[in-house]
Coordinates of C-alpha atoms in Angstrom, one line a residue:
Chain A
M3 CA -85.8 179.4 221.7
N4 CA -88.5 181.3 223.7
K5 CA -90.6 183.2 221.2
N6 CA -92.4 185.2 223.9
I7 CA -89.3 187.3 224.8
K8 CA -89.7 191.1 224.8
I9 CA -87.7 192.8 222.0
L10 CA -86.9 196.5 221.6
I11 CA -86.4 197.7 218.0
V12 CA -84.5 201.0 217.7
D13 CA -84.3 202.9 214.4
D14 CA -85.0 206.4 213.4
F15 CA -86.7 205.4 210.3
S16 CA -90.2 204.1 211.0
T17 CA -90.2 202.1 207.8
M18 CA -87.2 200.1 208.9
R19 CA -88.7 199.5 212.4
R20 CA -91.7 198.2 210.6
I21 CA -89.7 195.9 208.3
I22 CA -87.8 194.5 211.4
K23 CA -91.1 194.1 213.3
N24 CA -92.7 192.2 210.5
L25 CA -89.8 190.0 210.0
L26 CA -89.6 189.2 213.7
R27 CA -93.4 188.4 213.7
D28 CA -92.8 186.1 210.8
L29 CA -90.2 184.3 212.9
G30 CA -92.7 184.0 215.8
F31 CA -91.5 187.0 217.9
T32 CA -94.6 189.1 218.4
N33 CA -93.7 190.9 221.7
T34 CA -92.0 193.9 220.3
A35 CA -91.7 197.6 221.1
E36 CA -90.1 200.5 219.2
A37 CA -88.0 203.5 219.9
D38 CA -86.6 206.0 217.5
D39 CA -83.1 206.7 219.0
G40 CA -80.9 205.8 221.9
L41 CA -82.3 208.6 224.2
T42 CA -85.8 207.3 224.0
A43 CA -84.7 203.6 224.0
L44 CA -82.4 203.7 227.2
P45 CA -85.2 204.7 229.7
M46 CA -87.4 202.0 228.1
L47 CA -84.7 199.3 228.6
Q48 CA -84.2 200.5 232.1
S49 CA -87.8 200.3 233.1
G50 CA -89.0 197.4 230.9
S51 CA -88.0 193.7 231.0
F52 CA -86.6 193.5 227.5
E53 CA -84.5 190.4 226.6
L54 CA -83.2 191.5 223.2
L55 CA -82.2 194.9 221.7
V56 CA -82.1 195.4 218.0
T57 CA -80.7 198.7 217.1
D58 CA -79.5 200.9 214.2
W59 CA -76.3 202.9 214.5
N60 CA -76.8 206.1 212.7
M61 CA -79.6 208.0 214.6
P62 CA -80.1 211.6 215.8
G63 CA -79.9 212.2 219.6
M64 CA -78.0 209.1 220.9
Q65 CA -76.4 206.8 218.3
G66 CA -76.7 203.0 218.4
I67 CA -73.0 202.6 219.3
D68 CA -73.5 204.9 222.3
L69 CA -76.7 203.1 223.3
L70 CA -74.7 199.8 223.2
K71 CA -72.0 201.3 225.4
A72 CA -74.6 202.7 227.8
V73 CA -76.3 199.3 228.0
R74 CA -73.0 197.6 228.8
A75 CA -72.2 200.2 231.4
D76 CA -75.6 199.8 233.2
P77 CA -75.3 196.8 235.7
K78 CA -78.9 195.9 235.2
L79 CA -78.6 195.8 231.5
A80 CA -75.0 194.7 231.0
T81 CA -75.9 191.2 229.8
L82 CA -78.7 192.2 227.4
P83 CA -78.1 190.7 224.0
V84 CA -77.7 193.4 221.4
L85 CA -78.0 192.9 217.6
M86 CA -76.9 195.8 215.4
V87 CA -78.8 196.3 212.1
T88 CA -77.1 199.1 210.2
A89 CA -75.9 200.6 207.0
E90 CA -72.6 201.5 208.6
Q91 CA -70.0 199.1 207.3
K92 CA -66.6 200.5 207.8
K93 CA -64.1 198.0 209.2
E94 CA -63.3 200.3 212.1
Q95 CA -66.9 200.6 213.0
I96 CA -67.5 196.9 213.1
I97 CA -64.4 196.4 215.3
E98 CA -65.6 199.3 217.5
A99 CA -69.0 197.6 217.9
A100 CA -67.3 194.2 218.7
K101 CA -65.1 195.8 221.3
A102 CA -68.2 197.6 222.9
G103 CA -69.7 194.1 223.2
V104 CA -72.2 193.7 220.4
N105 CA -73.7 190.2 220.1
G106 CA -74.5 190.3 216.3
Y107 CA -73.9 192.7 213.4
I108 CA -76.1 192.9 210.3
V109 CA -75.6 195.3 207.5
K110 CA -78.4 196.8 205.5
P111 CA -79.8 195.9 203.1
F112 CA -80.3 192.5 204.7
T113 CA -82.5 189.5 204.2
A114 CA -85.0 187.7 206.4
Q115 CA -82.7 184.7 206.4
T116 CA -79.8 186.7 207.7
L117 CA -81.9 188.0 210.6
K118 CA -83.1 184.5 211.4
E119 CA -79.5 183.2 211.4
K120 CA -78.1 185.9 213.6
L121 CA -81.0 185.6 216.1
E122 CA -80.5 181.9 216.3
K123 CA -76.8 182.3 216.8
I124 CA -77.4 184.8 219.7
F125 CA -79.9 182.5 221.4
E126 CA -77.7 179.4 221.0
R127 CA -74.8 181.3 222.8
I128 CA -77.1 182.3 225.5
E129 CA -78.4 178.8 226.1
A130 CA -74.8 177.4 225.9
S131 CA -73.6 179.8 228.6
Q132 CA -76.5 179.1 230.9
Chain B
M17 CA -44.0 245.6 190.3
A18 CA -40.4 244.1 189.9
N19 CA -39.0 247.5 189.1
E20 CA -40.9 249.0 192.0
T21 CA -39.2 246.4 194.3
G22 CA -35.8 246.9 192.7
T23 CA -36.0 250.8 193.4
L24 CA -37.1 250.1 196.9
S25 CA -34.3 247.7 197.8
E26 CA -31.8 250.2 196.3
E27 CA -33.3 252.8 198.6
Y28 CA -32.9 250.5 201.5
I29 CA -29.3 249.6 200.7
V30 CA -28.3 253.4 200.5
R31 CA -29.9 254.2 203.8
V32 CA -28.5 251.1 205.6
R33 CA -25.0 252.0 204.5
T34 CA -25.3 255.6 205.6
L35 CA -26.8 254.4 208.9
A36 CA -23.9 252.0 209.5
Q37 CA -21.4 254.9 208.8
T38 CA -23.3 257.3 211.1
V39 CA -23.4 254.8 214.0
E40 CA -19.7 254.2 213.6
S41 CA -19.0 258.0 213.6
G42 CA -21.0 258.2 216.9
N43 CA -23.6 260.7 215.5
S44 CA -26.6 259.3 217.4
E45 CA -29.1 262.0 216.5
E46 CA -28.4 261.5 212.8
A47 CA -28.6 257.6 213.3
A48 CA -32.1 258.0 214.9
R49 CA -33.3 260.1 212.1
L50 CA -32.1 257.6 209.5
L51 CA -33.8 254.7 211.4
D52 CA -37.1 256.7 211.3
E53 CA -36.7 257.1 207.6
L54 CA -36.1 253.4 207.2
T55 CA -39.2 252.6 209.2
S56 CA -41.5 254.9 207.1
L57 CA -40.0 253.3 204.0
R58 CA -41.0 249.9 205.2
E59 CA -44.5 251.2 206.0
K60 CA -44.8 252.6 202.5
T61 CA -44.0 249.1 201.0
L62 CA -46.5 247.5 203.2
F63 CA -49.2 250.0 202.2
Q64 CA -48.5 249.6 198.6
E65 CA -48.8 245.8 198.9
L66 CA -52.0 246.0 200.9
G67 CA -53.4 248.5 198.4
R68 CA -52.7 246.1 195.6
L69 CA -54.3 243.1 197.5
T70 CA -57.4 245.2 198.3
R71 CA -57.8 246.2 194.6
E72 CA -57.5 242.7 193.4
F73 CA -59.9 241.4 196.1
H74 CA -62.4 244.1 195.2
E75 CA -62.3 243.3 191.6
A76 CA -62.7 239.6 192.3
L77 CA -65.7 240.3 194.5
Q78 CA -67.2 242.6 191.8
S79 CA -66.9 240.0 189.1
F80 CA -68.5 237.5 191.4
R81 CA -71.3 239.8 192.3
L82 CA -72.0 240.4 188.6
D83 CA -72.5 236.6 188.1
S84 CA -76.2 236.5 188.8
R85 CA -76.1 232.7 188.7
I86 CA -74.6 232.8 192.3
A87 CA -77.6 234.7 193.5
T88 CA -80.0 232.3 192.0
L89 CA -78.1 229.4 193.5
T90 CA -78.2 230.8 197.1
A91 CA -81.7 232.2 196.9
Q92 CA -83.5 229.5 194.9
D93 CA -81.6 226.4 193.9
F94 CA -80.2 225.4 197.4
P95 CA -83.7 225.7 199.2
D96 CA -85.1 223.9 196.1
A97 CA -82.5 221.1 196.5
R98 CA -83.3 220.8 200.2
E99 CA -87.0 220.5 199.4
R100 CA -86.3 217.9 196.6
L101 CA -84.3 215.7 199.0
N102 CA -86.9 216.0 201.7
Y103 CA -89.4 215.0 199.1
V104 CA -87.3 211.9 198.3
V105 CA -87.4 210.9 202.0
S106 CA -91.1 211.2 202.2
M107 CA -91.7 209.5 199.0
T108 CA -89.6 206.5 199.8
A109 CA -91.3 206.2 203.2
Q110 CA -94.7 206.3 201.7
S111 CA -93.7 203.6 199.2
A112 CA -92.3 201.4 201.9
N113 CA -95.5 201.9 204.0
R114 CA -97.8 201.2 201.0
T115 CA -95.9 198.0 200.2
M116 CA -96.0 196.8 203.9
T117 CA -99.7 197.5 204.3
A118 CA -100.4 195.3 201.3
V119 CA -98.2 192.6 202.8
E120 CA -99.7 192.9 206.2
E121 CA -103.2 192.4 204.7
S122 CA -102.3 189.5 202.5
M123 CA -100.3 187.5 205.1
P124 CA -103.4 186.5 207.2
I125 CA -105.3 185.6 204.0
C126 CA -102.5 183.2 203.0
E127 CA -102.3 181.7 206.4
S128 CA -106.0 181.0 206.6
L129 CA -106.1 179.5 203.1
E130 CA -103.1 177.3 204.0
E131 CA -104.8 176.1 207.2
Q132 CA -108.1 175.3 205.6
A133 CA -106.5 173.5 202.7
S134 CA -104.4 171.3 204.9
S135 CA -107.3 170.3 207.1
L136 CA -109.5 169.6 204.0
R137 CA -106.7 167.5 202.4
S138 CA -106.6 165.1 205.3
E139 CA -110.4 164.9 205.3
W140 CA -110.4 164.3 201.6
S141 CA -107.8 161.6 202.0
R142 CA -110.1 159.8 204.5
F143 CA -112.9 160.1 201.9
T144 CA -110.9 158.5 199.1
K145 CA -109.8 155.7 201.3
R146 CA -113.5 155.2 202.1
K147 CA -113.1 155.8 205.7
M148 CA -115.8 158.3 206.0
N149 CA -119.5 157.9 207.0
P150 CA -122.3 159.7 205.2
D151 CA -122.7 162.3 207.9
E152 CA -119.0 163.2 207.9
F153 CA -119.1 163.4 204.1
R154 CA -122.0 165.9 204.1
D155 CA -119.9 168.0 206.5
L156 CA -116.8 167.7 204.3
S157 CA -118.8 168.7 201.2
R158 CA -120.2 171.8 203.0
R159 CA -116.7 172.8 204.1
L160 CA -115.4 172.3 200.6
G161 CA -118.1 174.6 199.3
E162 CA -117.2 177.3 201.8
F163 CA -113.5 176.9 201.1
L164 CA -114.2 177.4 197.3
D165 CA -116.4 180.4 198.1
G166 CA -113.6 181.8 200.3
I167 CA -111.0 181.4 197.5
C168 CA -113.2 183.2 195.1
T169 CA -113.4 186.3 197.4
D170 CA -109.9 186.1 198.8
T171 CA -107.8 185.8 195.6
P172 CA -109.0 189.1 194.1
K173 CA -107.9 190.7 197.4
L174 CA -104.5 189.1 197.1
R175 CA -104.3 190.1 193.5
N176 CA -105.1 193.8 194.4
N177 CA -102.5 193.8 197.2
L178 CA -99.8 192.4 194.8
Q179 CA -100.7 195.0 192.3
E180 CA -100.4 197.7 195.0
V181 CA -96.9 196.3 196.0
L182 CA -96.0 196.5 192.3
M183 CA -97.2 200.1 191.9
A184 CA -95.5 201.3 195.1
Q185 CA -92.2 200.7 193.5
D186 CA -92.7 203.7 191.2
F187 CA -90.8 205.7 193.7
Q188 CA -87.5 204.4 192.3
D189 CA -88.0 206.1 188.9
L190 CA -89.3 209.4 190.5
T191 CA -86.8 209.8 193.3
G192 CA -84.0 208.8 190.9
Q193 CA -84.8 211.7 188.7
I194 CA -85.0 214.2 191.6
I195 CA -81.7 212.9 193.0
H196 CA -80.1 213.3 189.6
R197 CA -81.1 217.0 189.5
V198 CA -79.6 217.6 192.9
V199 CA -76.4 216.0 191.8
Q200 CA -76.2 218.4 188.8
L201 CA -76.6 221.3 191.2
V202 CA -73.9 220.0 193.5
D203 CA -71.5 219.8 190.4
E204 CA -72.3 223.4 189.5
V205 CA -71.6 224.6 193.0
E206 CA -68.3 222.7 193.0
N207 CA -67.3 224.4 189.8
N208 CA -68.2 227.8 191.2
L209 CA -66.2 227.1 194.4
V210 CA -63.2 226.1 192.3
E211 CA -63.4 229.3 190.4
L212 CA -63.7 231.4 193.6
I213 CA -60.6 229.8 195.0
R214 CA -58.8 230.3 191.7
I215 CA -59.5 234.1 191.6
S216 CA -59.0 234.9 195.2
G217 CA -56.8 232.2 196.8
Q218 CA -53.3 233.1 195.7
G219 CA -52.2 233.1 199.4
M220 CA -54.0 229.7 200.0
V221 CA -52.1 227.2 202.0
P222 CA -53.0 223.5 201.1
E223 CA -55.0 221.8 203.8
R224 CA -52.8 219.8 206.1
A225 CA -53.1 216.1 205.8
E226 CA -54.2 215.4 209.3
E227 CA -57.0 217.9 209.0
K228 CA -58.5 215.9 206.2
K229 CA -58.5 212.7 208.2
E230 CA -62.1 211.8 208.9
D231 CA -63.5 210.2 212.0
R232 CA -63.6 206.6 211.0
I233 CA -66.0 205.7 213.9
A234 CA -68.6 208.4 213.2
A235 CA -71.7 207.3 211.4
S236 CA -71.7 208.1 207.7
G237 CA -74.7 206.2 206.3
P238 CA -74.8 203.7 203.6
P239 CA -71.5 203.4 201.7
V240 CA -71.7 204.6 198.1
P241 CA -69.6 202.6 195.6
G242 CA -66.6 204.6 194.2
V243 CA -66.9 207.2 197.0
D244 CA -66.5 205.4 200.4
V245 CA -63.4 203.4 201.1
G246 CA -62.5 200.9 203.9
T247 CA -66.0 199.5 204.0
V248 CA -66.8 195.8 204.0
A249 CA -68.7 194.4 200.9
G250 CA -71.7 192.8 202.6
Q251 CA -72.8 190.5 205.4
D252 CA -70.2 187.7 204.6
E253 CA -67.3 190.1 205.1
V254 CA -68.9 191.3 208.3
D255 CA -69.1 187.8 209.5
D256 CA -65.4 187.0 208.5
L257 CA -64.2 190.2 210.2
L258 CA -66.1 189.4 213.4
S259 CA -65.0 185.7 213.5
S260 CA -61.4 186.9 213.1
L261 CA -62.1 188.9 216.3
G262 CA -63.2 185.7 218.1
F263 CA -67.0 186.0 217.5

């Protein structure tokens, strides 16, 4: 797993972005950037060379599910791995995210171990498909 | 009211019968007059009913206006509740940041101690196996001294940071109390609304079932036990659901 990949963390709560950033750093991923909703995240994704998107669902402006759909609809970003980290946990929502092409779904509150496992799973799949 | 209606319908019956006879006898002028009379009778009934409703509504509103609690609720308690909840948000953010600052300061200290200790351990093991010359030993001895000095300055810092993490958790007690007060206010508002519906809502139609249906995909925040239904109970269920979808 390449630890130098650029990761975008999207959450409207700065404390949660900070938690995720610290957890990622602990796992060796230090190349991270942050955005506070989908509207600010999308242009960053389009102009930057991000290799992973970690996003919340419930945000003002553009929600995480809409960001995911926008990413999948953009030919340049369509294959970007997306990990959703959210307190939304209705079955319909998880199914909706799966249909929209999410690569992992973590419910809050979560543990460092869960984040590690889901990331490993995402990278394993990418390596297997290459 | 029942008597009033009874008298009115008798008046209707008399006029309708007369009207039928008049039409049959071909007296169109008289028939037109009787129709006018019926119409004005109908208007009279409507106005009486309207008058009654207006009076009742007025009384209901008056009694509500007299309840000064409502005024306090809208003028003071609601803005207060908003403030309280905003305060909860800023307090919890403050506490999370306080904790993370302490952790961010402590992590490099731990990493450095770990690194030095592991390097000294391998040197020490060479010494105990007598594989070290006097010059190397002098160097090891100096480094051990530095390491011990470092521990003496670093551990109070770690201790302080841990204390800080501990203290930052005080938000739970404080925000819990604030939220509890807001919940009490919401209960009171609910009771008032129920009362308002009771005194004024005689013509209320129950909400249709499809209007109550919520948007299941829209974001609704963390699920609250006993309130939110149809949610999964944690990461394991999310994983099960996703694997059933071929993930």
